[in-house]
Amino acid sequence: MNYAGILAGGIGSRMESKVPKQFLKIADVPIVVRTVRTFLASPNIDKVILAMNPQWMDYCKDMLTEYGIDISKIIIITGGATRFLSMVNIVDAAIEDLGGTPTENDFLCVHDCARPFVSQRIVEDNFTMVKDYDMVTTSLPTIDTVLIAEDGKESTCVPERSTVFCDQGPQTFNIKQFKDIQVKLTQAETDSYMEAGRMYLEKGFHVGIVTGDRMNFKITTEFDMVLAELLLREEK
């Protein structure tokens, strides 16, 4: 069984909106609907698990129904206190849906709801490449020179640009293996992780890189909303 896990727990504080940004509309369609539609359209995905703030769960379910989403393929759960803990909650929900016994054939593709332009090619490549690695993450080579400033003020290192990638997501991994690693983490490790890649690397596993896409950008600010509207207008 293959799941898509959608991280949709944000409250939209930087957007200064009355509703979380995942419910804002781009070209008359809510962001969360666009993202869910993309994953449900993939032949690799059997179900979608949405992790979000509990006070918006019913609102989200009603919205998905309004836009014709097959709710039988959707599981809406409460997100965690951090991004990583939301991933853990999604993994636990998938395990519960599997009857408590995940296997080597059960995978999860985790993605930020605020990246609604993720392509079918990226989703397909995630499930293809994860067969050769312990997990895969979707990233792009940086087009800018990157500086390291340990104190946030003075540059101390300039890495070779060809070796630097900007992580986008989604990330895909075997559900059973993730859980086997996660239950052995210390509290300090759990608190320090933002995503799965660092956990896998620090525990000695191999992380493959799926080539991302400039279109797979994250909607964070009002400028991003304007850009998204313009891109969709150009497609018409």
mmCIF file of C-alpha atoms in Angstrom:
data_model
loop_
_atom_site.group_PDB
_atom_site.id
_atom_site.type_symbol
_atom_site.label_atom_id
_atom_site.label_comp_id
_atom_site.label_asym_id
_atom_site.label_seq_id
_atom_site.Cartn_x
_atom_site.Cartn_y
_atom_site.Cartn_z
ATOM 1 C CA MET A 1 0.000 0.000 0.000
ATOM 2 C CA ASN A 2 1.277 3.454 -0.902
ATOM 3 C CA TYR A 3 0.240 6.564 0.993
ATOM 4 C CA ALA A 4 0.721 10.271 0.453
ATOM 5 C CA GLY A 5 1.172 12.197 3.680
ATOM 6 C CA ILE A 6 0.262 15.871 3.403
ATOM 7 C CA LEU A 7 1.616 18.262 6.034
ATOM 8 C CA ALA A 8 -1.150 20.847 6.399
ATOM 9 C CA GLY A 9 -0.844 21.982 9.984
ATOM 10 C CA GLY A 10 0.128 25.594 9.358
ATOM 11 C CA ILE A 11 -1.972 28.496 10.634
ATOM 12 C CA GLY A 12 -0.954 31.011 7.968
ATOM 13 C CA SER A 13 0.570 33.577 10.331
ATOM 14 C CA ARG A 14 2.837 35.063 7.664
ATOM 15 C CA MET A 15 -0.076 35.461 5.270
ATOM 16 C CA GLU A 16 -2.116 37.505 7.769
ATOM 17 C CA SER A 17 -5.171 35.540 6.712
ATOM 18 C CA LYS A 18 -8.282 34.602 8.691
ATOM 19 C CA VAL A 19 -7.851 31.002 7.573
ATOM 20 C CA PRO A 20 -4.669 28.886 7.253
ATOM 21 C CA LYS A 21 -2.963 29.333 3.900
ATOM 22 C CA GLN A 22 -3.789 25.791 2.774
ATOM 23 C CA PHE A 23 -7.421 26.883 2.492
ATOM 24 C CA LEU A 24 -6.699 30.008 0.454
ATOM 25 C CA LYS A 25 -7.681 29.831 -3.203
ATOM 26 C CA ILE A 26 -5.443 29.992 -6.256
ATOM 27 C CA ALA A 27 -7.473 30.522 -9.421
ATOM 28 C CA ASP A 28 -10.628 29.715 -7.426
ATOM 29 C CA VAL A 29 -9.340 26.376 -6.091
ATOM 30 C CA PRO A 30 -8.042 25.983 -2.499
ATOM 31 C CA ILE A 31 -4.381 25.057 -2.134
ATOM 32 C CA VAL A 32 -5.205 21.909 -0.155
ATOM 33 C CA VAL A 33 -7.567 20.726 -2.901
ATOM 34 C CA ARG A 34 -4.912 21.235 -5.581
ATOM 35 C CA THR A 35 -2.308 19.303 -3.603
ATOM 36 C CA VAL A 36 -4.636 16.430 -2.713
ATOM 37 C CA ARG A 37 -5.846 16.156 -6.315
ATOM 38 C CA THR A 38 -2.283 15.770 -7.577
ATOM 39 C CA PHE A 39 -1.562 12.831 -5.301
ATOM 40 C CA LEU A 40 -4.912 11.124 -5.843
ATOM 41 C CA ALA A 41 -4.297 11.383 -9.588
ATOM 42 C CA SER A 42 -1.064 9.400 -9.230
ATOM 43 C CA PRO A 43 -1.315 5.658 -9.957
ATOM 44 C CA ASN A 44 1.287 5.205 -7.197
ATOM 45 C CA ILE A 45 -0.999 6.493 -4.420
ATOM 46 C CA ASP A 46 -3.752 4.476 -2.736
ATOM 47 C CA LYS A 47 -4.723 6.871 0.070
ATOM 48 C CA VAL A 48 -3.901 10.378 1.281
ATOM 49 C CA ILE A 49 -3.326 11.215 4.958
ATOM 50 C CA LEU A 50 -3.722 14.884 5.923
ATOM 51 C CA ALA A 51 -2.133 16.121 9.158
ATOM 52 C CA MET A 52 -3.533 19.415 10.431
ATOM 53 C CA ASN A 53 -4.643 21.561 13.322
ATOM 54 C CA PRO A 54 -7.643 19.803 14.917
ATOM 55 C CA GLN A 55 -9.807 22.921 14.857
ATOM 56 C CA TRP A 56 -9.703 22.902 11.033
ATOM 57 C CA MET A 57 -10.280 19.193 10.422
ATOM 58 C CA ASP A 58 -14.038 19.384 9.856
ATOM 59 C CA TYR A 59 -13.609 22.523 7.762
ATOM 60 C CA CYS A 60 -11.093 20.685 5.574
ATOM 61 C CA LYS A 61 -13.311 17.629 5.160
ATOM 62 C CA ASP A 62 -16.241 19.814 4.098
ATOM 63 C CA MET A 63 -14.024 21.681 1.634
ATOM 64 C CA LEU A 64 -12.681 18.506 0.048
ATOM 65 C CA THR A 65 -16.228 17.179 -0.307
ATOM 66 C CA GLU A 66 -17.361 20.452 -1.872
ATOM 67 C CA TYR A 67 -14.658 20.131 -4.541
ATOM 68 C CA GLY A 68 -15.486 16.539 -5.398
ATOM 69 C CA ILE A 69 -12.646 14.750 -3.601
ATOM 70 C CA ASP A 70 -13.297 11.067 -2.860
ATOM 71 C CA ILE A 71 -13.324 11.196 0.946
ATOM 72 C CA SER A 72 -13.065 7.398 1.161
ATOM 73 C CA LYS A 73 -9.432 7.793 0.094
ATOM 74 C CA ILE A 74 -8.689 10.540 2.641
ATOM 75 C CA ILE A 75 -7.619 10.162 6.275
ATOM 76 C CA ILE A 76 -7.545 13.412 8.270
ATOM 77 C CA ILE A 77 -5.526 13.372 11.478
ATOM 78 C CA THR A 78 -4.180 15.782 14.073
ATOM 79 C CA GLY A 79 -0.728 17.125 13.320
ATOM 80 C CA GLY A 80 2.106 17.152 15.825
ATOM 81 C CA ALA A 81 3.722 20.003 17.731
ATOM 82 C CA THR A 82 6.515 20.059 15.119
ATOM 83 C CA ARG A 83 6.831 19.195 11.447
ATOM 84 C CA PHE A 84 8.691 15.993 12.300
ATOM 85 C CA LEU A 85 6.082 14.931 14.838
ATOM 86 C CA SER A 86 3.388 15.504 12.227
ATOM 87 C CA MET A 87 5.293 13.061 10.025
ATOM 88 C CA VAL A 88 5.349 10.589 12.908
ATOM 89 C CA ASN A 89 1.581 10.982 13.319
ATOM 90 C CA ILE A 90 1.101 10.332 9.610
ATOM 91 C CA VAL A 91 3.247 7.201 9.800
ATOM 92 C CA ASP A 92 1.257 5.983 12.807
ATOM 93 C CA ALA A 93 -2.021 6.637 10.959
ATOM 94 C CA ALA A 94 -0.774 4.630 7.982
ATOM 95 C CA ILE A 95 0.259 1.761 10.262
ATOM 96 C CA GLU A 96 -3.167 1.796 11.905
ATOM 97 C CA ASP A 97 -4.832 1.758 8.480
ATOM 98 C CA LEU A 98 -2.671 -1.240 7.579
ATOM 99 C CA GLY A 99 -3.983 -3.115 10.600
ATOM 100 C CA GLY A 100 -0.866 -2.520 12.661
ATOM 101 C CA THR A 101 1.452 -4.624 10.515
ATOM 102 C CA PRO A 102 3.287 -2.620 7.828
ATOM 103 C CA THR A 103 5.499 -4.582 5.448
ATOM 104 C CA GLU A 104 8.434 -3.964 3.125
ATOM 105 C CA ASN A 105 5.891 -3.150 0.421
ATOM 106 C CA ASP A 106 4.207 -0.250 2.248
ATOM 107 C CA PHE A 107 5.514 3.227 1.422
ATOM 108 C CA LEU A 108 4.764 6.809 2.386
ATOM 109 C CA CYS A 109 5.386 9.917 0.285
ATOM 110 C CA VAL A 110 5.361 13.002 2.552
ATOM 111 C CA HIS A 111 4.794 16.456 1.084
ATOM 112 C CA ASP A 112 4.094 20.024 2.194
ATOM 113 C CA CYS A 113 0.543 21.066 1.393
ATOM 114 C CA ALA A 114 1.902 24.527 0.580
ATOM 115 C CA ARG A 115 3.699 23.136 -2.507
ATOM 116 C CA PRO A 116 0.637 22.587 -4.726
ATOM 117 C CA PHE A 117 2.569 22.536 -8.008
ATOM 118 C CA VAL A 118 4.359 19.247 -7.353
ATOM 119 C CA SER A 119 4.327 17.302 -10.618
ATOM 120 C CA GLN A 120 3.330 13.764 -11.463
ATOM 121 C CA ARG A 121 6.889 13.258 -12.706
ATOM 122 C CA ILE A 122 8.268 14.047 -9.250
ATOM 123 C CA VAL A 123 5.836 11.666 -7.539
ATOM 124 C CA GLU A 124 6.642 8.928 -10.042
ATOM 125 C CA ASP A 125 10.403 9.436 -9.632
ATOM 126 C CA ASN A 126 10.056 9.224 -5.831
ATOM 127 C CA PHE A 127 8.478 5.783 -5.991
ATOM 128 C CA THR A 128 10.921 4.595 -8.641
ATOM 129 C CA MET A 129 14.094 5.777 -6.873
ATOM 130 C CA VAL A 130 13.081 4.676 -3.359
ATOM 131 C CA LYS A 131 13.568 1.086 -4.546
ATOM 132 C CA ASP A 132 17.320 1.770 -4.666
ATOM 133 C CA TYR A 133 17.705 3.769 -1.420
ATOM 134 C CA ASP A 134 16.470 3.680 2.157
ATOM 135 C CA MET A 135 14.614 6.921 1.473
ATOM 136 C CA VAL A 136 14.578 9.645 -1.155
ATOM 137 C CA THR A 137 14.123 13.380 -0.964
ATOM 138 C CA THR A 138 13.299 15.828 -3.740
ATOM 139 C CA SER A 139 15.878 18.577 -4.192
ATOM 140 C CA LEU A 140 17.302 21.021 -6.727
ATOM 141 C CA PRO A 141 20.928 22.041 -7.263
ATOM 142 C CA THR A 142 21.301 25.597 -6.010
ATOM 143 C CA ILE A 143 21.712 28.335 -8.626
ATOM 144 C CA ASP A 144 23.170 30.713 -6.049
ATOM 145 C CA THR A 145 26.448 30.752 -4.193
ATOM 146 C CA VAL A 146 25.831 29.578 -0.629
ATOM 147 C CA LEU A 147 27.562 31.015 2.436
ATOM 148 C CA ILE A 148 27.903 29.383 5.849
ATOM 149 C CA ALA A 149 27.762 31.832 8.755
ATOM 150 C CA GLU A 150 27.769 30.032 12.080
ATOM 151 C CA ASP A 151 26.972 33.191 14.019
ATOM 152 C CA GLY A 152 24.578 34.503 11.406
ATOM 153 C CA LYS A 153 26.776 37.518 10.747
ATOM 154 C CA GLU A 154 30.173 36.483 9.389
ATOM 155 C CA SER A 155 30.791 34.116 6.495
ATOM 156 C CA THR A 156 32.991 31.211 7.575
ATOM 157 C CA CYS A 157 32.662 28.879 4.594
ATOM 158 C CA VAL A 158 31.649 28.931 0.933
ATOM 159 C CA PRO A 159 30.744 25.363 -0.119
ATOM 160 C CA GLU A 160 31.335 24.239 -3.685
ATOM 161 C CA ARG A 161 28.081 25.159 -5.389
ATOM 162 C CA SER A 162 27.842 21.922 -7.372
ATOM 163 C CA THR A 163 27.555 19.979 -4.109
ATOM 164 C CA VAL A 164 24.742 22.094 -2.609
ATOM 165 C CA PHE A 165 21.065 21.243 -3.119
ATOM 166 C CA CYS A 166 17.900 23.014 -1.986
ATOM 167 C CA ASP A 167 15.464 20.522 -0.515
ATOM 168 C CA GLN A 168 11.837 20.746 -1.641
ATOM 169 C CA GLY A 169 9.998 17.539 -0.962
ATOM 170 C CA PRO A 170 8.290 15.184 -1.212
ATOM 171 C CA GLN A 171 10.247 12.582 0.718
ATOM 172 C CA THR A 172 9.447 8.894 0.321
ATOM 173 C CA PHE A 173 10.347 5.928 2.516
ATOM 174 C CA ASN A 174 9.241 2.519 3.692
ATOM 175 C CA ILE A 175 6.751 2.898 6.545
ATOM 176 C CA LYS A 176 8.039 -0.030 8.621
ATOM 177 C CA GLN A 177 11.671 1.057 8.364
ATOM 178 C CA PHE A 178 10.834 4.652 9.351
ATOM 179 C CA LYS A 179 8.985 3.438 12.439
ATOM 180 C CA ASP A 180 11.777 1.054 13.395
ATOM 181 C CA ILE A 181 14.234 3.972 13.338
ATOM 182 C CA GLN A 182 11.937 6.541 14.938
ATOM 183 C CA VAL A 183 10.997 4.520 18.041
ATOM 184 C CA LYS A 184 14.689 4.298 18.976
ATOM 185 C CA LEU A 185 15.297 8.063 18.879
ATOM 186 C CA THR A 186 16.163 9.968 22.009
ATOM 187 C CA GLN A 187 13.958 12.906 22.979
ATOM 188 C CA ALA A 188 16.761 15.284 22.008
ATOM 189 C CA GLU A 189 16.964 13.741 18.540
ATOM 190 C CA THR A 190 13.209 13.874 18.098
ATOM 191 C CA ASP A 191 13.194 17.545 19.071
ATOM 192 C CA SER A 192 16.008 18.379 16.653
ATOM 193 C CA TYR A 193 14.609 16.851 13.470
ATOM 194 C CA MET A 194 12.550 18.847 10.991
ATOM 195 C CA GLU A 195 12.317 16.196 8.281
ATOM 196 C CA ALA A 196 13.241 12.568 7.676
ATOM 197 C CA GLY A 197 16.428 12.957 5.634
ATOM 198 C CA ARG A 198 18.671 14.030 8.491
ATOM 199 C CA MET A 199 17.385 11.196 10.671
ATOM 200 C CA TYR A 200 18.200 8.601 8.021
ATOM 201 C CA LEU A 201 21.675 10.022 7.381
ATOM 202 C CA GLU A 202 22.596 10.250 11.069
ATOM 203 C CA LYS A 203 21.517 6.643 11.559
ATOM 204 C CA GLY A 204 23.730 5.426 8.716
ATOM 205 C CA PHE A 205 21.132 4.959 5.980
ATOM 206 C CA HIS A 206 21.272 6.019 2.336
ATOM 207 C CA VAL A 207 19.236 8.962 1.027
ATOM 208 C CA GLY A 208 18.728 9.377 -2.713
ATOM 209 C CA ILE A 209 17.987 12.685 -4.409
ATOM 210 C CA VAL A 210 15.072 13.010 -6.805
ATOM 211 C CA THR A 211 15.500 16.003 -9.107
ATOM 212 C CA GLY A 212 13.002 18.688 -8.166
ATOM 213 C CA ASP A 213 11.381 21.422 -10.214
ATOM 214 C CA ARG A 214 11.400 25.227 -9.969
ATOM 215 C CA MET A 215 7.614 25.099 -10.175
ATOM 216 C CA ASN A 216 7.515 23.060 -6.976
ATOM 217 C CA PHE A 217 7.881 26.180 -4.837
ATOM 218 C CA LYS A 218 6.388 26.704 -1.409
ATOM 219 C CA ILE A 219 3.606 29.232 -0.942
ATOM 220 C CA THR A 220 4.598 31.183 2.135
ATOM 221 C CA THR A 221 3.954 34.874 1.483
ATOM 222 C CA GLU A 222 1.477 37.038 -0.404
ATOM 223 C CA PHE A 223 4.067 37.354 -3.194
ATOM 224 C CA ASP A 224 3.978 33.573 -3.642
ATOM 225 C CA MET A 225 0.184 33.733 -3.984
ATOM 226 C CA VAL A 226 0.492 36.383 -6.694
ATOM 227 C CA LEU A 227 3.113 34.314 -8.514
ATOM 228 C CA ALA A 228 0.920 31.205 -8.342
ATOM 229 C CA GLU A 229 -2.045 33.110 -9.780
ATOM 230 C CA LEU A 230 0.101 34.426 -12.649
ATOM 231 C CA LEU A 231 1.448 30.976 -13.468
ATOM 232 C CA LEU A 232 -2.029 29.456 -13.605
ATOM 233 C CA ARG A 233 -3.249 32.350 -15.727
ATOM 234 C CA GLU A 234 -0.440 31.678 -18.206
ATOM 235 C CA GLU A 235 -1.491 28.027 -18.471
ATOM 236 C CA LYS A 236 -4.988 28.960 -19.650
#
